[in-house]
Amino acid sequence: MALFASLAAPFLQQLTTSHVAAAVACSVASGLRQYSHLALNNVRPGVVGGPGNRSSVSGGVATVFGATGFVGKYVVNELARRGTQVVVPYRSLEEKAMTLKQMGDLGQIVLLKGWHLNDDDMTRQAISRSNIVVNLIGSTLETRNFSFDDVHAAWPARLAAMAKDTPKVERLLHFSDVGAAADHASARMRSKAAGDAAVRETFPDATIFKPAPIIGDEDDLLNNLLFQVKFNASVWMVDDGVQRFQPHHVTDVARAAAASLESHEAKGKDYCLGGPETITMREYVSLIQECLHILEDTTMYVPAALAKAAYAPGDMLRRKLPPMPGRNYMYSGDYIDEISRDKVVPEGSLGYGDLGILPMKVTEGFPIEAIRYQRTGGYSFGDSKALAKSLPASVKRYFGMQVPHQREGL
């Protein structure tokens, strides 16, 4: 303790009363920003309180449908870290939902087991005490139980109607897709557009998010491409992989959802979310191959018509049989139709910048860590360039590798 005091004394002497006051003010302000800036009108006086962050009460109660899914986990985390109580209706295994409990303080994450998409009574119960409703229900494949229209059109329409009839509900956040269009060749994109129109008509103040392809550790796009690059004999490039898209990280999507609740300006708005880079599918596959240090290009050009014909039997069986393992949505005819158009943010639309968020790149740094961990031999061993630098000169000569020439006398 004496040693610590002697080392800290010079720094403590430089602190003035104004410095301490400024530090306290910043600490309080940063804490308040985490829970007291939700743009809600029906919060009871005296409810908001706490030191900030997760151990606080924002006065907001959010019911999140699809919370156990890929994007849902991150949205729950962002809401909970602002002191918002989150109600989670789910129909998956309890073990899958239990991880959400750790995202909030004691009693802040409420799990409702046994919910079903067609159980309107339980849906009304789930939103009865909430002033925020978030819809993240979505599907990449049709099954014998649910079609795209069931999931993306009929369900959002019913949810919007129930939210409108619930007096306490003030905000509705609905997640769609940047490629959603009524005239799209893809049935999935058409159903998304129908759901957006139904939500906007029934609940005019709803905030609709239309994200481009989302990247993350548990996503469908990156993980499916990783599997194809590592284990398939060839990676099919439909129409040479010319489709353009703006990938962005899932943490930015969750931040955007939380930021929209901090202002009344977001009511009734559509936000098209996309990353700062526009790349093609071929370029993204090349990035994965480069990160894995795969020297051979295993991509193969396949016309869209041939790919649809190859996937047709699987589409038919999927609609008649129970869910099977290895459900890769890229091996479906509707996905071929979906990538017939680019997925880029339309010019002039609202986006991340209007919510005060600067999205990160997904082609470098943290977002590609998931690729590095899939390197053959491990995170570091897979880096053949770094490995080669550390090899002795004798080993390099044995394998015929180039050895830097050393001048005599050194």
mmCIF file with all atom_site columns, N, CA and C in Angstrom, residues 215 221-222 225-226 229 235-247 276-292 294 297 299-300 335 342-344 362-364 368 371:
data_model
loop_
_atom_site.group_PDB
_atom_site.id
_atom_site.type_symbol
_atom_site.label_atom_id
_atom_site.label_alt_id
_atom_site.label_comp_id
_atom_site.label_asym_id
_atom_site.label_entity_id
_atom_site.label_seq_id
_atom_site.pdbx_PDB_ins_code
_atom_site.Cartn_x
_atom_site.Cartn_y
_atom_site.Cartn_z
_atom_site.occupancy
_atom_site.B_iso_or_equiv
_atom_site.pdbx_formal_charge
_atom_site.auth_seq_id
_atom_site.auth_comp_id
_atom_site.auth_asym_id
_atom_site.auth_atom_id
_atom_site.pdbx_PDB_model_num
ATOM 1   N N  . ILE A 1 215 ? -23.704 -10.077 -41.173 1.00 0.00 ? 215 ILE A N  1
ATOM 2   C CA . ILE A 1 215 ? -22.579 -10.973 -40.882 1.00 0.00 ? 215 ILE A CA 1
ATOM 3   C C  . ILE A 1 215 ? -22.386 -11.086 -39.371 1.00 0.00 ? 215 ILE A C  1
ATOM 4   N N  . LEU A 1 221 ? -25.116 -16.607 -43.931 1.00 0.00 ? 221 LEU A N  1
ATOM 5   C CA . LEU A 1 221 ? -24.327 -16.328 -45.125 1.00 0.00 ? 221 LEU A CA 1
ATOM 6   C C  . LEU A 1 221 ? -22.871 -16.767 -44.971 1.00 0.00 ? 221 LEU A C  1
ATOM 7   N N  . LEU A 1 222 ? -22.168 -16.198 -43.991 1.00 0.00 ? 222 LEU A N  1
ATOM 8   C CA . LEU A 1 222 ? -20.740 -16.488 -43.824 1.00 0.00 ? 222 LEU A CA 1
ATOM 9   C C  . LEU A 1 222 ? -20.504 -17.947 -43.480 1.00 0.00 ? 222 LEU A C  1
ATOM 10  N N  . LEU A 1 225 ? -21.045 -20.222 -46.525 1.00 0.00 ? 225 LEU A N  1
ATOM 11  C CA . LEU A 1 225 ? -19.960 -20.077 -47.488 1.00 0.00 ? 225 LEU A CA 1
ATOM 12  C C  . LEU A 1 225 ? -18.667 -20.708 -46.970 1.00 0.00 ? 225 LEU A C  1
ATOM 13  N N  . LEU A 1 226 ? -18.412 -20.570 -45.658 1.00 0.00 ? 226 LEU A N  1
ATOM 14  C CA . LEU A 1 226 ? -17.236 -21.208 -45.064 1.00 0.00 ? 226 LEU A CA 1
ATOM 15  C C  . LEU A 1 226 ? -17.276 -22.720 -45.248 1.00 0.00 ? 226 LEU A C  1
ATOM 16  N N  . VAL A 1 229 ? -16.536 -23.557 -48.944 1.00 0.00 ? 229 VAL A N  1
ATOM 17  C CA . VAL A 1 229 ? -15.145 -23.334 -49.325 1.00 0.00 ? 229 VAL A CA 1
ATOM 18  C C  . VAL A 1 229 ? -14.233 -24.411 -48.727 1.00 0.00 ? 229 VAL A C  1
ATOM 19  N N  . VAL A 1 235 ? -17.227 -24.594 -55.274 1.00 0.00 ? 235 VAL A N  1
ATOM 20  C CA . VAL A 1 235 ? -18.182 -23.609 -54.784 1.00 0.00 ? 235 VAL A CA 1
ATOM 21  C C  . VAL A 1 235 ? -18.906 -23.022 -55.993 1.00 0.00 ? 235 VAL A C  1
ATOM 22  N N  . TRP A 1 236 ? -20.202 -23.259 -56.060 1.00 0.00 ? 236 TRP A N  1
ATOM 23  C CA . TRP A 1 236 ? -20.959 -22.779 -57.210 1.00 0.00 ? 236 TRP A CA 1
ATOM 24  C C  . TRP A 1 236 ? -21.098 -21.257 -57.169 1.00 0.00 ? 236 TRP A C  1
ATOM 25  N N  . MET A 1 237 ? -20.696 -20.615 -58.248 1.00 0.00 ? 237 MET A N  1
ATOM 26  C CA . MET A 1 237 ? -20.891 -19.184 -58.413 1.00 0.00 ? 237 MET A CA 1
ATOM 27  C C  . MET A 1 237 ? -22.023 -18.987 -59.422 1.00 0.00 ? 237 MET A C  1
ATOM 28  N N  . VAL A 1 238 ? -23.235 -18.769 -58.899 1.00 0.00 ? 238 VAL A N  1
ATOM 29  C CA . VAL A 1 238 ? -24.401 -18.618 -59.774 1.00 0.00 ? 238 VAL A CA 1
ATOM 30  C C  . VAL A 1 238 ? -24.249 -17.341 -60.585 1.00 0.00 ? 238 VAL A C  1
ATOM 31  N N  . ASP A 1 239 ? -24.314 -17.502 -61.914 1.00 0.00 ? 239 ASP A N  1
ATOM 32  C CA . ASP A 1 239 ? -24.110 -16.376 -62.837 1.00 0.00 ? 239 ASP A CA 1
ATOM 33  C C  . ASP A 1 239 ? -22.810 -15.636 -62.527 1.00 0.00 ? 239 ASP A C  1
ATOM 34  N N  . ASP A 1 240 ? -21.793 -16.418 -62.153 1.00 0.00 ? 240 ASP A N  1
ATOM 35  C CA . ASP A 1 240 ? -20.442 -15.925 -61.875 1.00 0.00 ? 240 ASP A CA 1
ATOM 36  C C  . ASP A 1 240 ? -20.366 -15.029 -60.637 1.00 0.00 ? 240 ASP A C  1
ATOM 37  N N  . GLY A 1 241 ? -21.368 -15.102 -59.748 1.00 0.00 ? 241 GLY A N  1
ATOM 38  C CA . GLY A 1 241 ? -21.309 -14.365 -58.482 1.00 0.00 ? 241 GLY A CA 1
ATOM 39  C C  . GLY A 1 241 ? -21.275 -12.862 -58.645 1.00 0.00 ? 241 GLY A C  1
ATOM 40  N N  . VAL A 1 242 ? -22.062 -12.329 -59.571 1.00 0.00 ? 242 VAL A N  1
ATOM 41  C CA . VAL A 1 242 ? -22.017 -10.885 -59.853 1.00 0.00 ? 242 VAL A CA 1
ATOM 42  C C  . VAL A 1 242 ? -22.951 -10.080 -58.955 1.00 0.00 ? 242 VAL A C  1
ATOM 43  N N  . GLN A 1 243 ? -23.759 -10.757 -58.127 1.00 0.00 ? 243 GLN A N  1
ATOM 44  C CA . GLN A 1 243 ? -24.684 -10.012 -57.272 1.00 0.00 ? 243 GLN A CA 1
ATOM 45  C C  . GLN A 1 243 ? -23.921 -9.126  -56.296 1.00 0.00 ? 243 GLN A C  1
ATOM 46  N N  . ARG A 1 244 ? -24.329 -7.868  -56.194 1.00 0.00 ? 244 ARG A N  1
ATOM 47  C CA . ARG A 1 244 ? -23.697 -6.904  -55.301 1.00 0.00 ? 244 ARG A CA 1
ATOM 48  C C  . ARG A 1 244 ? -24.513 -6.781  -54.015 1.00 0.00 ? 244 ARG A C  1
ATOM 49  N N  . PHE A 1 245 ? -23.822 -6.641  -52.896 1.00 0.00 ? 245 PHE A N  1
ATOM 50  C CA . PHE A 1 245 ? -24.520 -6.448  -51.623 1.00 0.00 ? 245 PHE A CA 1
ATOM 51  C C  . PHE A 1 245 ? -23.632 -5.663  -50.682 1.00 0.00 ? 245 PHE A C  1
ATOM 52  N N  . GLN A 1 246 ? -24.243 -5.132  -49.622 1.00 0.00 ? 246 GLN A N  1
ATOM 53  C CA . GLN A 1 246 ? -23.539 -4.325  -48.621 1.00 0.00 ? 246 GLN A CA 1
ATOM 54  C C  . GLN A 1 246 ? -23.584 -5.023  -47.261 1.00 0.00 ? 246 GLN A C  1
ATOM 55  N N  . PRO A 1 247 ? -22.689 -5.965  -47.016 1.00 0.00 ? 247 PRO A N  1
ATOM 56  C CA . PRO A 1 247 ? -22.724 -6.699  -45.739 1.00 0.00 ? 247 PRO A CA 1
ATOM 57  C C  . PRO A 1 247 ? -22.371 -5.800  -44.569 1.00 0.00 ? 247 PRO A C  1
ATOM 58  N N  . PRO A 1 276 ? -20.469 -0.129  -45.089 1.00 0.00 ? 276 PRO A N  1
ATOM 59  C CA . PRO A 1 276 ? -19.795 0.912   -45.874 1.00 0.00 ? 276 PRO A CA 1
ATOM 60  C C  . PRO A 1 276 ? -19.204 0.403   -47.180 1.00 0.00 ? 276 PRO A C  1
ATOM 61  N N  . GLU A 1 277 ? -19.166 -0.918  -47.388 1.00 0.00 ? 277 GLU A N  1
ATOM 62  C CA . GLU A 1 277 ? -18.561 -1.490  -48.592 1.00 0.00 ? 277 GLU A CA 1
ATOM 63  C C  . GLU A 1 277 ? -19.610 -2.215  -49.430 1.00 0.00 ? 277 GLU A C  1
ATOM 64  N N  . THR A 1 278 ? -19.511 -2.058  -50.737 1.00 0.00 ? 278 THR A N  1
ATOM 65  C CA . THR A 1 278 ? -20.357 -2.798  -51.670 1.00 0.00 ? 278 THR A CA 1
ATOM 66  C C  . THR A 1 278 ? -19.467 -3.791  -52.410 1.00 0.00 ? 278 THR A C  1
ATOM 67  N N  . ILE A 1 279 ? -19.738 -5.076  -52.244 1.00 0.00 ? 279 ILE A N  1
ATOM 68  C CA . ILE A 1 279 ? -18.914 -6.119  -52.850 1.00 0.00 ? 279 ILE A CA 1
ATOM 69  C C  . ILE A 1 279 ? -19.805 -7.118  -53.568 1.00 0.00 ? 279 ILE A C  1
ATOM 70  N N  . THR A 1 280 ? -19.199 -7.943  -54.404 1.00 0.00 ? 280 THR A N  1
ATOM 71  C CA . THR A 1 280 ? -19.937 -9.000  -55.087 1.00 0.00 ? 280 THR A CA 1
ATOM 72  C C  . THR A 1 280 ? -19.763 -10.314 -54.326 1.00 0.00 ? 280 THR A C  1
ATOM 73  N N  . MET A 1 281 ? -20.601 -11.274 -54.656 1.00 0.00 ? 281 MET A N  1
ATOM 74  C CA . MET A 1 281 ? -20.496 -12.577 -54.002 1.00 0.00 ? 281 MET A CA 1
ATOM 75  C C  . MET A 1 281 ? -19.155 -13.239 -54.315 1.00 0.00 ? 281 MET A C  1
ATOM 76  N N  . ARG A 1 282 ? -18.685 -13.086 -55.547 1.00 0.00 ? 282 ARG A N  1
ATOM 77  C CA . ARG A 1 282 ? -17.377 -13.666 -55.898 1.00 0.00 ? 282 ARG A CA 1
ATOM 78  C C  . ARG A 1 282 ? -16.267 -13.035 -55.074 1.00 0.00 ? 282 ARG A C  1
ATOM 79  N N  . GLU A 1 283 ? -16.309 -11.725 -54.890 1.00 0.00 ? 283 GLU A N  1
ATOM 80  C CA . GLU A 1 283 ? -15.292 -11.043 -54.094 1.00 0.00 ? 283 GLU A CA 1
ATOM 81  C C  . GLU A 1 283 ? -15.317 -11.503 -52.646 1.00 0.00 ? 283 GLU A C  1
ATOM 82  N N  . TYR A 1 284 ? -16.521 -11.775 -52.120 1.00 0.00 ? 284 TYR A N  1
ATOM 83  C CA . TYR A 1 284 ? -16.612 -12.214 -50.728 1.00 0.00 ? 284 TYR A CA 1
ATOM 84  C C  . TYR A 1 284 ? -16.063 -13.629 -50.571 1.00 0.00 ? 284 TYR A C  1
ATOM 85  N N  . VAL A 1 285 ? -16.350 -14.505 -51.532 1.00 0.00 ? 285 VAL A N  1
ATOM 86  C CA . VAL A 1 285 ? -15.794 -15.865 -51.481 1.00 0.00 ? 285 VAL A CA 1
ATOM 87  C C  . VAL A 1 285 ? -14.277 -15.818 -51.607 1.00 0.00 ? 285 VAL A C  1
ATOM 88  N N  . SER A 1 286 ? -13.768 -14.929 -52.449 1.00 0.00 ? 286 SER A N  1
ATOM 89  C CA . SER A 1 286 ? -12.314 -14.780 -52.592 1.00 0.00 ? 286 SER A CA 1
ATOM 90  C C  . SER A 1 286 ? -11.689 -14.306 -51.282 1.00 0.00 ? 286 SER A C  1
ATOM 91  N N  . LEU A 1 287 ? -12.388 -13.413 -50.556 1.00 0.00 ? 287 LEU A N  1
ATOM 92  C CA . LEU A 1 287 ? -11.907 -12.962 -49.253 1.00 0.00 ? 287 LEU A CA 1
ATOM 93  C C  . LEU A 1 287 ? -11.811 -14.128 -48.278 1.00 0.00 ? 287 LEU A C  1
ATOM 94  N N  . ILE A 1 288 ? -12.816 -15.002 -48.272 1.00 0.00 ? 288 ILE A N  1
ATOM 95  C CA . ILE A 1 288 ? -12.796 -16.167 -47.380 1.00 0.00 ? 288 ILE A CA 1
ATOM 96  C C  . ILE A 1 288 ? -11.633 -17.083 -47.731 1.00 0.00 ? 288 ILE A C  1
ATOM 97  N N  . GLN A 1 289 ? -11.435 -17.330 -49.029 1.00 0.00 ? 289 GLN A N  1
ATOM 98  C CA . GLN A 1 289 ? -10.320 -18.188 -49.446 1.00 0.00 ? 289 GLN A CA 1
ATOM 99  C C  . GLN A 1 289 ? -8.975  -17.591 -49.053 1.00 0.00 ? 289 GLN A C  1
ATOM 100 N N  . GLU A 1 290 ? -8.851  -16.287 -49.176 1.00 0.00 ? 290 GLU A N  1
ATOM 101 C CA . GLU A 1 290 ? -7.602  -15.623 -48.809 1.00 0.00 ? 290 GLU A CA 1
ATOM 102 C C  . GLU A 1 290 ? -7.346  -15.713 -47.309 1.00 0.00 ? 290 GLU A C  1
ATOM 103 N N  . CYS A 1 291 ? -8.401  -15.506 -46.505 1.00 0.00 ? 291 CYS A N  1
ATOM 104 C CA . CYS A 1 291 ? -8.237  -15.597 -45.043 1.00 0.00 ? 291 CYS A CA 1
ATOM 105 C C  . CYS A 1 291 ? -7.882  -17.007 -44.598 1.00 0.00 ? 291 CYS A C  1
ATOM 106 N N  . LEU A 1 292 ? -8.397  -18.010 -45.319 1.00 0.00 ? 292 LEU A N  1
ATOM 107 C CA . LEU A 1 292 ? -8.093  -19.403 -44.988 1.00 0.00 ? 292 LEU A CA 1
ATOM 108 C C  . LEU A 1 292 ? -6.772  -19.862 -45.595 1.00 0.00 ? 292 LEU A C  1
ATOM 109 N N  . ILE A 1 294 ? -6.229  -20.556 -48.715 1.00 0.00 ? 294 ILE A N  1
ATOM 110 C CA . ILE A 1 294 ? -6.486  -21.574 -49.727 1.00 0.00 ? 294 ILE A CA 1
ATOM 111 C C  . ILE A 1 294 ? -6.037  -21.009 -51.068 1.00 0.00 ? 294 ILE A C  1
ATOM 112 N N  . ASP A 1 297 ? -8.345  -21.857 -56.414 1.00 0.00 ? 297 ASP A N  1
ATOM 113 C CA . ASP A 1 297 ? -9.691  -21.293 -56.579 1.00 0.00 ? 297 ASP A CA 1
ATOM 114 C C  . ASP A 1 297 ? -10.644 -22.415 -56.973 1.00 0.00 ? 297 ASP A C  1
ATOM 115 N N  . THR A 1 299 ? -13.988 -22.155 -57.105 1.00 0.00 ? 299 THR A N  1
ATOM 116 C CA . THR A 1 299 ? -15.279 -21.667 -57.580 1.00 0.00 ? 299 THR A CA 1
ATOM 117 C C  . THR A 1 299 ? -15.557 -22.183 -58.995 1.00 0.00 ? 299 THR A C  1
ATOM 118 N N  . MET A 1 300 ? -16.843 -22.361 -59.292 1.00 0.00 ? 300 MET A N  1
ATOM 119 C CA . MET A 1 300 ? -17.239 -22.871 -60.595 1.00 0.00 ? 300 MET A CA 1
ATOM 120 C C  . MET A 1 300 ? -18.469 -22.102 -61.089 1.00 0.00 ? 300 MET A C  1
ATOM 121 N N  . TYR A 1 335 ? -33.582 -19.069 -53.375 1.00 0.00 ? 335 TYR A N  1
ATOM 122 C CA . TYR A 1 335 ? -32.366 -18.278 -53.146 1.00 0.00 ? 335 TYR A CA 1
ATOM 123 C C  . TYR A 1 335 ? -31.759 -17.835 -54.475 1.00 0.00 ? 335 TYR A C  1
ATOM 124 N N  . ASP A 1 342 ? -29.474 -7.092  -56.890 1.00 0.00 ? 342 ASP A N  1
ATOM 125 C CA . ASP A 1 342 ? -28.509 -6.621  -55.894 1.00 0.00 ? 342 ASP A CA 1
ATOM 126 C C  . ASP A 1 342 ? -29.210 -6.295  -54.579 1.00 0.00 ? 342 ASP A C  1
ATOM 127 N N  . LYS A 1 343 ? -28.459 -6.409  -53.487 1.00 0.00 ? 343 LYS A N  1
ATOM 128 C CA . LYS A 1 343 ? -28.975 -6.023  -52.170 1.00 0.00 ? 343 LYS A CA 1
ATOM 129 C C  . LYS A 1 343 ? -28.128 -4.866  -51.647 1.00 0.00 ? 343 LYS A C  1
ATOM 130 N N  . VAL A 1 344 ? -28.436 -3.692  -52.144 1.00 0.00 ? 344 VAL A N  1
ATOM 131 C CA . VAL A 1 344 ? -27.733 -2.485  -51.747 1.00 0.00 ? 344 VAL A CA 1
ATOM 132 C C  . VAL A 1 344 ? -28.738 -1.463  -51.245 1.00 0.00 ? 344 VAL A C  1
ATOM 133 N N  . VAL A 1 362 ? -16.780 -5.269  -42.798 1.00 0.00 ? 362 VAL A N  1
ATOM 134 C CA . VAL A 1 362 ? -16.806 -6.701  -42.491 1.00 0.00 ? 362 VAL A CA 1
ATOM 135 C C  . VAL A 1 362 ? -15.720 -7.448  -43.246 1.00 0.00 ? 362 VAL A C  1
ATOM 136 N N  . THR A 1 363 ? -14.830 -6.725  -43.914 1.00 0.00 ? 363 THR A N  1
ATOM 137 C CA . THR A 1 363 ? -13.760 -7.365  -44.671 1.00 0.00 ? 363 THR A CA 1
ATOM 138 C C  . THR A 1 363 ? -12.411 -7.279  -43.969 1.00 0.00 ? 363 THR A C  1
ATOM 139 N N  . GLU A 1 364 ? -12.404 -6.798  -42.734 1.00 0.00 ? 364 GLU A N  1
ATOM 140 C CA . GLU A 1 364 ? -11.158 -6.686  -41.990 1.00 0.00 ? 364 GLU A CA 1
ATOM 141 C C  . GLU A 1 364 ? -11.445 -6.642  -40.499 1.00 0.00 ? 364 GLU A C  1
ATOM 142 N N  . ILE A 1 368 ? -13.945 -10.629 -39.362 1.00 0.00 ? 368 ILE A N  1
ATOM 143 C CA . ILE A 1 368 ? -13.426 -11.816 -40.050 1.00 0.00 ? 368 ILE A CA 1
ATOM 144 C C  . ILE A 1 368 ? -12.692 -12.763 -39.102 1.00 0.00 ? 368 ILE A C  1
ATOM 145 N N  . ILE A 1 371 ? -13.603 -16.347 -39.595 1.00 0.00 ? 371 ILE A N  1
ATOM 146 C CA . ILE A 1 371 ? -12.939 -17.031 -40.703 1.00 0.00 ? 371 ILE A CA 1
ATOM 147 C C  . ILE A 1 371 ? -11.567 -17.531 -40.273 1.00 0.00 ? 371 ILE A C  1
#
